[in-house]
Amino acid sequence: MRHRELLTAAAALRPPGESAQREFSAVRERVGDELALRLRRREDIARLIGGDNHRLMEHNIHNMLRFMERIFARPDAGLFVSTAAWSLQAQSAQGFRREYWSLHFGLLADILRETLSTRTLFETRPFLTFLSRNLRALGDPANTAGRHRAAG
């Protein structure tokens, strides 16, 4: 998928309603902690994150969830795509493997299913599904480099 297609797909995502945003915000920190815990428990995590990047992994988990909270409240397809791409590419440069991201999003989906109401899950899941399904394209600098400014 090329950059323009990523933007079009991201722009088509319908933002969660206010109630879903509030529910997501209320559990965001706990979800991040649980995701970090489940990932740390894996015997292969050092290989997946490039060695001793555990603190970076945990920091990035919480940053990603805060960023999703912001995107839910103020959708911006360009910012969403460029920041996701920048984050994936930056973490790849630190040793994170594509396998990590597949695992990350799979576990996150499990935790959100266990934590959120059915309605909130239904309203927030498309954004995380977008990221999960587009890992290859978002991680490819040829598709995204220099296209948009990432969130700082």
Coordinates of C-alpha atoms in Angstrom, one line a residue:
M1 CA 0.0 0.0 0.0
R2 CA 1.4 3.4 -0.9
H3 CA 1.3 6.6 1.1
R4 CA -1.8 8.0 -0.6
E5 CA -3.7 4.8 -0.1
L6 CA -2.7 4.8 3.6
L7 CA -4.0 8.3 4.0
T8 CA -7.2 7.5 2.2
A9 CA -7.8 4.4 4.4
A10 CA -7.0 6.3 7.6
A11 CA -9.3 9.2 6.6
A12 CA -12.1 6.7 6.2
L13 CA -11.9 5.6 9.8
R14 CA -14.8 6.8 11.9
P15 CA -13.7 8.3 15.2
P16 CA -15.1 6.7 18.4
G17 CA -17.9 8.6 20.1
E18 CA -17.4 10.6 23.3
S19 CA -18.5 7.8 25.6
A20 CA -16.0 5.3 23.9
Q21 CA -13.3 7.9 24.2
R22 CA -13.9 8.4 27.9
E23 CA -13.9 4.6 28.5
F24 CA -10.7 4.2 26.5
S25 CA -9.1 7.0 28.4
A26 CA -10.2 5.5 31.8
V27 CA -8.4 2.2 31.1
R28 CA -5.5 3.4 28.9
E29 CA -2.9 3.2 31.6
R30 CA -4.0 -0.2 32.9
V31 CA -4.1 -1.6 29.3
G32 CA -0.6 -0.3 28.7
D33 CA 0.7 -1.9 31.9
E34 CA -1.0 -5.2 31.1
L35 CA 0.4 -5.2 27.6
A36 CA 3.9 -4.5 28.8
L37 CA 3.6 -7.3 31.4
R38 CA 2.5 -9.9 28.9
L39 CA 5.3 -8.9 26.5
R40 CA 7.9 -9.0 29.3
R41 CA 6.9 -12.5 30.2
R42 CA 7.7 -13.9 26.8
E43 CA 10.9 -15.9 26.6
D44 CA 11.6 -14.4 23.1
I45 CA 11.0 -10.8 23.9
A46 CA 14.7 -9.8 23.9
R47 CA 15.1 -11.2 20.3
L48 CA 11.9 -9.4 19.3
I49 CA 12.9 -6.0 20.7
G50 CA 16.6 -6.0 19.9
G51 CA 18.1 -7.0 23.2
D52 CA 17.7 -4.9 26.3
N53 CA 15.1 -2.5 25.1
H54 CA 12.5 -3.3 27.8
R55 CA 12.2 0.2 29.1
L56 CA 12.0 1.6 25.6
M57 CA 9.3 -1.0 24.8
E58 CA 7.2 0.0 27.9
H59 CA 7.6 3.7 27.2
N60 CA 6.5 3.3 23.6
I61 CA 3.5 1.2 24.6
H62 CA 2.2 4.0 26.8
N63 CA 3.1 6.7 24.2
M64 CA 1.2 4.8 21.5
L65 CA -1.9 4.5 23.7
R66 CA -1.8 8.2 24.6
F67 CA -1.4 9.0 20.9
M68 CA -4.4 6.8 20.1
E69 CA -6.4 8.7 22.7
R70 CA -5.5 12.0 21.0
I71 CA -6.3 10.7 17.5
F72 CA -9.7 9.4 18.8
A73 CA -10.5 12.9 20.1
R74 CA -9.1 14.9 17.2
P75 CA -8.8 12.7 14.1
D76 CA -6.1 13.7 11.6
A77 CA -5.3 11.0 9.0
G78 CA -2.0 12.6 8.0
L79 CA -0.8 12.9 11.5
F80 CA -2.0 9.3 12.3
V81 CA -0.2 7.8 9.3
S82 CA 3.0 9.8 9.6
T83 CA 3.3 9.4 13.4
A84 CA 2.6 5.6 13.1
A85 CA 5.2 5.3 10.3
W86 CA 7.8 7.4 12.1
S87 CA 7.3 5.3 15.3
L88 CA 7.6 2.0 13.6
Q89 CA 10.6 3.0 11.6
A90 CA 12.3 4.6 14.6
Q91 CA 11.8 1.5 16.7
S92 CA 13.0 -0.7 13.9
A93 CA 16.2 1.3 13.9
Q94 CA 16.5 0.4 17.6
G95 CA 16.2 -3.3 16.9
F96 CA 12.4 -4.0 17.1
R97 CA 11.4 -6.6 14.6
R98 CA 8.2 -6.7 12.5
E99 CA 7.3 -9.9 14.5
Y100 CA 7.2 -7.8 17.6
W101 CA 4.5 -5.6 16.2
S102 CA 2.3 -8.4 15.1
L103 CA 2.6 -9.8 18.6
H104 CA 2.1 -6.4 20.2
F105 CA -1.1 -5.7 18.3
G106 CA -2.5 -9.2 18.8
L107 CA -2.0 -9.0 22.6
L108 CA -3.4 -5.5 22.6
A109 CA -6.5 -6.7 20.8
D110 CA -6.9 -9.5 23.4
I111 CA -6.5 -7.0 26.3
L112 CA -8.9 -4.5 24.9
R113 CA -11.5 -7.4 24.3
E114 CA -11.1 -8.3 28.0
T115 CA -11.3 -4.7 29.2
L116 CA -13.6 -2.5 27.1
S117 CA -17.3 -2.7 26.6
T118 CA -18.5 -4.2 23.4
R119 CA -19.5 -0.8 22.0
T120 CA -16.2 0.9 22.8
L121 CA -14.3 -2.0 21.4
F122 CA -16.3 -1.8 18.2
E123 CA -15.7 1.9 17.9
T124 CA -11.9 1.8 18.7
R125 CA -10.8 -1.4 17.0
P126 CA -10.7 -0.1 13.4
F127 CA -7.8 2.2 14.2
L128 CA -5.8 -0.6 15.8
T129 CA -6.7 -2.9 13.0
F130 CA -5.5 -0.3 10.5
L131 CA -2.1 -0.2 12.2
S132 CA -1.9 -4.0 12.4
R133 CA -2.9 -4.6 8.8
N134 CA -0.6 -2.0 7.5
L135 CA 2.6 -2.8 9.4
R136 CA 4.6 -3.5 6.2
A137 CA 3.6 -0.3 4.4
L138 CA 4.0 1.9 7.5
G139 CA 7.4 0.4 8.2
D140 CA 8.6 1.1 4.6
P141 CA 10.4 4.5 4.5
A142 CA 9.8 4.6 0.7
N143 CA 6.1 5.0 1.4
T144 CA 6.2 7.5 4.2
A145 CA 9.6 9.3 4.5
G146 CA 9.3 13.0 4.4
R147 CA 5.6 13.0 3.6
H148 CA 4.2 14.5 6.8
R149 CA 5.5 15.8 10.1
A150 CA 5.2 13.2 12.9
A151 CA 3.8 14.3 16.2
G152 CA 6.5 15.4 18.6

